[in-house]
Amino acid sequence: MFSIFSIAIAILPTFQKSNPNKTPLLKHLTNITDDYHLPSTVTPFWYDLTIRIYLPGTTFYGQVTSQIRISTPTNTIQISSDGLDVYYGFIIGANFVSKVIHFESKPSVRKVILHLDRQIASSDVRLTLYYRGFYSKDFKGLYVAQYNDQGKKKQAVLSFNSPIGARKMVPCFDEIAFKASWKVAVVHPAGTFARGNGPVSSKTLIESGKYYKTSFEPTKVMSSYLLAIGVGEMFAEATASGHSNSGILVNVFSKQTDSKRAKNMLPAYLRQLDYLERRFGVPLKVKKIDNVVFPEFLVQGMENEGLISFSEKVPSIEYAENAGLITHELVHQWIGNSATPKSWALTFLKEGIATFYEKEFAINPMTFANGMECDSWMNSHALLSEPRDLFELSWNFDDIVYQKGGAVFSMLRWLIGTPKFDFIMKQLILKFSDSTFDVADFVNLLDTHAHRSHIEPSLGTFFKTWISQPNFPILTVSAVSGGVIITAKPFYYIDGTFPSTFAKPTSFPEVRPIPLWYRFSNDPSTLQFAWMYSNETKFIPNRNIANYIFLNTDNYGFYRVHYDALLYRKMVLLIRNDYKIEPNFIDRLLVDSWPLVASGHLSIEYLVELLEAVRALPRQESTLIRTLHVLNSMMKEFAHLQEYDVVKEYVFNYFKRQPENKHINFPGGSALIQKYFHAADVKLHQHECLFGVEICAKEYENAFHSYLYPFCKDDQMLSDCHRVTGSLEVVICAAIQTNPALFDYFLQKYEIEEDYLTFYSIAAGFACTTEDIDRLFDLLTTPHRQPHIDPAHYSLLATAMTTKHPDQMQRLFLAKLTEPDVNAEFLIKTFSRAMLSMKADYGHLMQFSRNHARIYAKYRPAFDLAMEKSVFRSQFEHYVGNRIGFALKRVA
Ligand SMILES: [Zn+2]
């Protein structure tokens, strides 16, 4: 069997034993024979690509010459190609020409094997290929977006090549480690305009004025996933332009309708670019950076060299207060584009660093809550994890890679201080500029430049243990005479007493050094530090007073803290008695408390006491947000239980009984959040508050669907929301609730306008019949329709539909998976999470996985997670469900 750690072993020989949690439930099902990597015996160093764009159209044509180095004599060459029709090719060597006599397609690994008419000796040669391609339907590779601009229908072509899209656009050596220079020319219809990675070097009218040929200056060496072109009217002239202090030309392209956003975005963009050039102390070696705010884009942003793309659906990209995403993509210009991780198993190196800097400019605090959430399940994975096939590669772009990655770098920063952290980043950029690096390289820099003799263990050991094992610690703190003792174990949502497949590890496979940041008082300047090991019981003496210990109050550590009953009650008492208590402390307690309750570590009564104590405090922006998160989580988790009504009652009344029933006061709060709250006119009234957090959630956690959930559940709540907010989405929801016949009306309306942006609300809102569900599911899984719907809204739809009719949706979804020509990757990505995890039936899923071994093998993580969540749900019902009434009665 193909080892999942083949590359990781080569990089880090000692890491092999870790990551037990990637083991599938049914091990024998995994049988992957073809290696998806290209051999390293043929490497590219120069490409010359001419690509011919038809618009409108369904196909494109290309001719590419790659200069390659052959280091082992061969008569075959493997090249990445996905869905391309490569029909002619030859190789020119020093004194020979060799023809490709057979193109052997390997669709499962997205390669073509070129069979040559002769053996080629080790040498540098030029490989020329002619091919035809098809605009992709899934927004990966080269695709066409349809959009409306000022009332007119338009089209534009854009590429999105990360991580393996380049091979859908051009047959190339599409490995992250193969860096080469790209010289690109685009032939495109007159009336359209083209942009690429490099500045435009020439533009000529050809073919009797019917086409333009636009050529770009060659790029510096870069990985193929950064290759980008954009073609269309919208690329004619920048909507906004400016220069960085260092003289880099920055352009923003957008629809005319979006020109105001683009103009507003520019100052923040230039500010961040200047800031990062100063902070890294390394100027960017580019003349220009084009940016496009694009109507159809799969992710929020993509850092393509010299042509960065943003989705126009990113809320508030134009607000200076929300520069997180811009910062993220700009950081990549140094880390990722210039200094590049050696393999996709190391995605977290570039994404973790970019996320770390992003968080400094994002409005959400550094709690890395989504990363923790994902990392709390048995099917979590280590940051350093080698995908076994191309399908698994997408897992290296989840919240664990981004957020936990960011958190590990954040911990490092707190350990060594900002100046040293920045210095190491600078060394990394300088040393690996236009090159690649791996974990050993980074650890080397750490040990060379940040070694502190009094810190044990070494930072390298700290870093390696945190990236090579899944999960994170829960620290249990108990009061003892003269101080506290702290113990650590992995934090999982399920407790292991359920089916044996989910036997939870009670300790970390490799002893992990845990950095402890703590204080004994409310005063942040008294912060102290100590290391503890995950297998150790740590005693921290506190001779002073009341045994207070504030652990991780400052959000430095990627772990949860579980105070014992005595300490927890003391904390709550402190909050109740001292209005000057630091908000950070309360917020962290709130962030940790709900997962502790849900996992059975903390009794719900304690959480209710905390909520009651917080309720009595003057309002703080951050505390309000955290409280609303907890309340929303409660509603979501109780939705399927009979206690839902009593929980809903409590949540609705929570703010009603507020002593200061006034506008929320935001001392020091961000202007952006204030804007949102005022826009939603939140007056501490029940629905408005929840709606307020729903809006904020877009900004805060990108976990919108979880906030939609309570709305789907409760019809009354939906229509109240509509009344209060006047939001279009809610209006539609409520309208359909009132008159189910309107479902057809909206369905038609949005279908005709090809504007599906608010489409999800239909599903959320309709009091739909089982028949409607059948139709909508059918509609959503019709392949030609998929590109027109924003993928983010697919999962919202799925969530909404599943909420209304979980059993039916599970049945439809599983049936769909068994169809032969199903677009599996699409389905699993957009539907599985919502559907398989919302209300999965363990027995049913297990049965299905046994009956359909091949399907199970393919969708294993989603199935495993669904089964685990189903176990979690019964555990939740047992631990929490039957106690909530008791807990709430006490505060009524
Ligand atoms: Zn990124």
Short mmCIF file of C-alpha atoms in Angstrom, two decimals, residues 530-809:
data_model
loop_
_atom_site.label_atom_id
_atom_site.label_comp_id
_atom_site.label_asym_id
_atom_site.label_seq_id
_atom_site.Cartn_x
_atom_site.Cartn_y
_atom_site.Cartn_z
CA ALA A 530 6.19 28.07 31.96
CA TRP A 531 6.59 24.97 29.83
CA MET A 532 4.78 21.81 30.67
CA TYR A 533 4.79 18.44 28.91
CA SER A 534 1.67 16.69 27.81
CA ASN A 535 2.46 13.67 30.02
CA GLU A 536 3.33 15.74 33.06
CA THR A 537 1.36 16.96 36.08
CA LYS A 538 2.40 20.54 36.52
CA PHE A 539 2.31 22.25 39.89
CA ILE A 540 2.21 26.03 39.89
CA PRO A 541 2.63 27.48 43.37
CA ASN A 542 0.55 30.44 44.36
CA ARG A 543 1.29 31.50 47.89
CA ASN A 544 -0.59 34.72 47.58
CA ILE A 545 -4.28 34.60 47.89
CA ALA A 546 -7.38 33.18 46.49
CA ASN A 547 -5.99 30.58 44.09
CA TYR A 548 -7.06 32.52 41.06
CA ILE A 549 -5.17 31.55 37.99
CA PHE A 550 -5.93 33.06 34.61
CA LEU A 551 -4.67 30.61 32.04
CA ASN A 552 -4.41 31.57 28.38
CA THR A 553 -6.52 34.64 29.00
CA ASP A 554 -4.55 36.44 26.33
CA ASN A 555 -5.40 33.88 23.63
CA TYR A 556 -1.77 32.92 23.12
CA GLY A 557 -2.08 29.14 23.32
CA PHE A 558 -3.88 26.72 20.98
CA TYR A 559 -5.56 24.78 23.78
CA ARG A 560 -8.63 24.81 25.95
CA VAL A 561 -8.64 25.34 29.70
CA HIS A 562 -10.88 23.38 32.01
CA TYR A 563 -10.98 24.80 35.54
CA ASP A 564 -12.26 22.44 38.20
CA ALA A 565 -15.61 23.14 39.82
CA LEU A 566 -14.16 25.18 42.67
CA LEU A 567 -12.03 27.40 40.42
CA TYR A 568 -14.75 27.83 37.82
CA ARG A 569 -17.21 29.04 40.45
CA LYS A 570 -14.57 31.46 41.75
CA MET A 571 -14.14 32.86 38.25
CA VAL A 572 -17.85 33.36 37.87
CA LEU A 573 -18.00 35.03 41.26
CA LEU A 574 -15.17 37.33 40.26
CA ILE A 575 -17.01 38.37 37.12
CA ARG A 576 -20.14 38.94 39.12
CA ASN A 577 -18.42 41.07 41.73
CA ASP A 578 -15.90 43.03 39.73
CA TYR A 579 -17.08 45.12 36.83
CA LYS A 580 -13.52 46.01 36.01
CA ILE A 581 -12.64 42.47 35.11
CA GLU A 582 -10.70 42.27 31.88
CA PRO A 583 -12.90 41.43 28.86
CA ASN A 584 -10.22 39.12 27.46
CA PHE A 585 -10.57 36.90 30.47
CA ILE A 586 -14.35 36.64 30.18
CA ASP A 587 -14.14 36.10 26.43
CA ARG A 588 -11.70 33.24 26.73
CA LEU A 589 -13.83 31.62 29.40
CA LEU A 590 -16.84 31.87 27.07
CA VAL A 591 -14.91 30.52 24.08
CA ASP A 592 -13.82 27.44 25.99
CA SER A 593 -16.96 26.82 28.01
CA TRP A 594 -19.38 25.69 25.33
CA PRO A 595 -17.09 23.01 23.83
CA LEU A 596 -16.36 21.83 27.37
CA VAL A 597 -20.07 21.47 28.03
CA ALA A 598 -20.76 19.78 24.70
CA SER A 599 -17.97 17.29 25.27
CA GLY A 600 -19.14 16.39 28.74
CA HIS A 601 -16.24 18.01 30.61
CA LEU A 602 -18.26 20.77 32.22
CA SER A 603 -21.76 20.64 33.57
CA ILE A 604 -24.24 22.94 31.83
CA GLU A 605 -25.19 24.56 35.16
CA TYR A 606 -21.76 26.15 35.34
CA LEU A 607 -22.10 27.63 31.88
CA VAL A 608 -25.50 29.05 32.73
CA GLU A 609 -24.01 30.66 35.83
CA LEU A 610 -21.32 32.21 33.66
CA LEU A 611 -23.87 33.50 31.16
CA GLU A 612 -25.88 35.03 33.97
CA ALA A 613 -22.80 36.73 35.42
CA VAL A 614 -21.86 38.13 32.01
CA ARG A 615 -25.39 39.34 31.42
CA ALA A 616 -25.14 41.68 34.37
CA LEU A 617 -22.02 43.39 33.00
CA PRO A 618 -21.87 46.59 30.98
CA ARG A 619 -21.59 45.60 27.36
CA GLN A 620 -18.37 45.02 25.54
CA GLU A 621 -18.29 44.34 21.84
CA SER A 622 -16.13 41.25 22.04
CA THR A 623 -18.00 39.80 25.00
CA LEU A 624 -21.29 40.32 23.25
CA ILE A 625 -20.05 38.46 20.20
CA ARG A 626 -18.72 35.58 22.30
CA THR A 627 -21.94 35.35 24.27
CA LEU A 628 -23.98 35.24 21.09
CA HIS A 629 -21.76 32.48 19.78
CA VAL A 630 -22.51 30.44 22.86
CA LEU A 631 -26.24 31.11 22.65
CA ASN A 632 -26.32 30.21 18.98
CA SER A 633 -24.39 27.02 19.63
CA MET A 634 -26.87 26.09 22.31
CA MET A 635 -29.81 26.57 19.99
CA LYS A 636 -28.13 24.66 17.24
CA GLU A 637 -27.19 21.69 19.36
CA PHE A 638 -30.56 21.48 21.04
CA ALA A 639 -32.53 21.86 17.83
CA HIS A 640 -33.22 18.15 17.48
CA LEU A 641 -33.95 17.59 21.14
CA GLN A 642 -37.20 17.98 22.96
CA GLU A 643 -35.58 20.58 25.24
CA TYR A 644 -35.33 22.97 22.29
CA ASP A 645 -38.29 25.06 23.40
CA VAL A 646 -36.96 25.73 26.84
CA VAL A 647 -33.53 26.64 25.44
CA LYS A 648 -35.07 28.92 22.84
CA GLU A 649 -37.08 30.61 25.53
CA TYR A 650 -33.96 31.22 27.55
CA VAL A 651 -31.98 32.56 24.60
CA PHE A 652 -34.75 34.86 23.50
CA ASN A 653 -35.16 36.26 26.95
CA TYR A 654 -31.48 36.56 27.63
CA PHE A 655 -31.17 40.11 26.36
CA LYS A 656 -34.67 41.15 27.22
CA ARG A 657 -33.86 40.93 30.87
CA GLN A 658 -30.77 43.03 30.41
CA PRO A 659 -30.59 45.77 32.98
CA GLU A 660 -29.32 48.30 30.43
CA ASN A 661 -31.84 47.86 27.73
CA LYS A 662 -30.21 50.41 25.45
CA HIS A 663 -28.07 50.50 22.37
CA ILE A 664 -24.97 48.45 22.63
CA ASN A 665 -22.00 50.36 23.82
CA PHE A 666 -18.74 49.58 22.04
CA PRO A 667 -15.88 51.09 23.94
CA GLY A 668 -12.89 50.76 21.66
CA GLY A 669 -14.91 48.68 19.25
CA SER A 670 -14.13 48.59 15.58
CA ALA A 671 -15.96 50.99 13.35
CA LEU A 672 -16.93 48.13 11.11
CA ILE A 673 -18.77 46.21 13.77
CA GLN A 674 -20.49 49.34 14.95
CA LYS A 675 -21.63 49.89 11.43
CA TYR A 676 -23.08 46.41 11.26
CA PHE A 677 -24.85 46.64 14.52
CA HIS A 678 -26.34 49.98 13.71
CA ALA A 679 -27.31 48.74 10.28
CA ALA A 680 -29.14 45.87 11.86
CA ASP A 681 -30.50 48.27 14.45
CA VAL A 682 -29.76 46.01 17.30
CA LYS A 683 -31.57 47.19 20.35
CA LEU A 684 -30.94 44.18 22.49
CA HIS A 685 -34.20 42.79 21.38
CA GLN A 686 -34.19 39.04 20.95
CA HIS A 687 -34.31 38.51 17.19
CA GLU A 688 -32.35 41.55 16.31
CA CYS A 689 -29.49 40.36 18.40
CA LEU A 690 -29.40 37.03 16.75
CA PHE A 691 -29.62 38.64 13.39
CA GLY A 692 -26.81 40.95 14.39
CA VAL A 693 -24.58 38.05 15.12
CA GLU A 694 -25.60 36.41 11.92
CA ILE A 695 -24.26 39.38 10.03
CA CYS A 696 -21.15 39.53 12.14
CA ALA A 697 -20.60 35.87 11.64
CA LYS A 698 -19.88 36.53 7.99
CA GLU A 699 -17.02 38.65 9.11
CA TYR A 700 -16.00 36.83 12.18
CA GLU A 701 -15.85 33.18 11.56
CA ASN A 702 -16.95 32.51 8.04
CA ALA A 703 -19.27 30.00 9.59
CA PHE A 704 -22.47 31.51 8.39
CA HIS A 705 -24.37 28.29 8.08
CA SER A 706 -24.31 27.59 11.76
CA TYR A 707 -26.12 30.86 12.32
CA LEU A 708 -28.64 30.14 9.69
CA TYR A 709 -29.59 27.03 11.53
CA PRO A 710 -31.82 28.41 14.26
CA PHE A 711 -33.67 30.43 11.64
CA CYS A 712 -34.44 27.37 9.60
CA LYS A 713 -35.70 25.59 12.62
CA ASP A 714 -38.12 28.17 13.76
CA ASP A 715 -40.73 29.61 11.44
CA GLN A 716 -41.85 32.29 13.85
CA MET A 717 -38.30 33.47 14.27
CA LEU A 718 -37.84 33.76 10.53
CA SER A 719 -40.81 35.96 9.97
CA ASP A 720 -39.93 38.10 12.97
CA CYS A 721 -36.50 38.59 11.50
CA HIS A 722 -38.06 39.69 8.30
CA ARG A 723 -40.20 42.22 10.08
CA VAL A 724 -37.31 43.63 12.04
CA THR A 725 -34.54 43.66 9.48
CA GLY A 726 -36.20 44.05 6.14
CA SER A 727 -33.43 41.94 4.66
CA LEU A 728 -34.13 40.63 1.20
CA GLU A 729 -33.16 37.09 2.09
CA VAL A 730 -35.39 37.08 5.10
CA VAL A 731 -38.20 38.65 3.13
CA ILE A 732 -38.05 35.81 0.65
CA CYS A 733 -37.94 33.26 3.42
CA ALA A 734 -40.88 34.72 5.16
CA ALA A 735 -42.87 35.23 1.99
CA ILE A 736 -42.56 31.60 1.08
CA GLN A 737 -43.47 30.66 4.59
CA THR A 738 -46.68 32.59 4.26
CA ASN A 739 -47.47 31.35 0.81
CA PRO A 740 -45.67 28.20 -0.31
CA ALA A 741 -46.73 28.86 -3.90
CA LEU A 742 -44.22 31.72 -3.96
CA PHE A 743 -41.49 29.12 -3.97
CA ASP A 744 -42.06 28.63 -7.68
CA TYR A 745 -42.04 32.32 -8.28
CA PHE A 746 -38.65 32.85 -6.65
CA LEU A 747 -37.21 29.74 -8.16
CA GLN A 748 -38.07 30.99 -11.60
CA LYS A 749 -36.98 34.52 -10.90
CA TYR A 750 -33.51 33.57 -9.80
CA GLU A 751 -33.06 30.97 -12.43
CA ILE A 752 -33.91 33.44 -15.16
CA GLU A 753 -31.67 36.18 -13.86
CA GLU A 754 -28.82 33.79 -13.38
CA ASP A 755 -28.29 35.51 -10.13
CA TYR A 756 -28.24 32.86 -7.49
CA LEU A 757 -26.66 34.95 -4.82
CA THR A 758 -29.66 34.95 -2.56
CA PHE A 759 -30.89 31.65 -3.79
CA TYR A 760 -30.01 29.85 -0.61
CA SER A 761 -32.58 31.80 1.26
CA ILE A 762 -35.29 30.11 -0.70
CA ALA A 763 -34.37 26.81 0.79
CA ALA A 764 -33.95 28.35 4.18
CA GLY A 765 -37.31 29.93 4.00
CA PHE A 766 -39.69 27.66 2.29
CA ALA A 767 -41.99 25.70 4.38
CA CYS A 768 -41.35 23.24 1.68
CA THR A 769 -42.90 19.92 1.13
CA THR A 770 -40.94 16.75 0.58
CA GLU A 771 -41.68 17.21 -3.11
CA ASP A 772 -39.95 20.61 -3.14
CA ILE A 773 -36.90 19.03 -1.57
CA ASP A 774 -36.76 16.43 -4.32
CA ARG A 775 -36.93 19.10 -6.98
CA LEU A 776 -34.40 21.40 -5.40
CA PHE A 777 -31.93 18.62 -4.82
CA ASP A 778 -32.30 17.61 -8.41
CA LEU A 779 -31.76 21.16 -9.52
CA LEU A 780 -28.65 21.54 -7.43
CA THR A 781 -27.04 18.35 -8.58
CA THR A 782 -27.61 19.02 -12.27
CA PRO A 783 -24.07 19.50 -13.56
CA HIS A 784 -24.62 22.39 -15.98
CA ARG A 785 -26.20 24.43 -13.25
CA GLN A 786 -23.45 24.13 -10.73
CA PRO A 787 -21.11 26.83 -12.07
CA HIS A 788 -23.81 29.42 -11.78
CA ILE A 789 -24.33 28.99 -8.11
CA ASP A 790 -21.90 30.33 -5.62
CA PRO A 791 -20.40 27.27 -3.95
CA ALA A 792 -20.60 28.89 -0.56
CA HIS A 793 -24.33 29.00 -0.93
CA TYR A 794 -24.54 25.38 -1.82
CA SER A 795 -23.64 24.33 1.66
CA LEU A 796 -26.09 26.85 3.05
CA LEU A 797 -28.75 25.32 0.90
CA ALA A 798 -27.76 21.89 2.00
CA THR A 799 -27.87 22.99 5.61
CA ALA A 800 -31.25 24.55 5.22
CA MET A 801 -32.77 21.63 3.37
CA THR A 802 -31.31 19.13 5.77
CA THR A 803 -32.73 21.04 8.67
CA LYS A 804 -36.21 20.84 7.25
CA HIS A 805 -36.12 17.22 6.14
CA PRO A 806 -33.03 15.45 7.43
CA ASP A 807 -34.07 11.89 6.69
CA GLN A 808 -35.11 12.65 3.17
CA MET A 809 -31.94 14.59 2.46
#
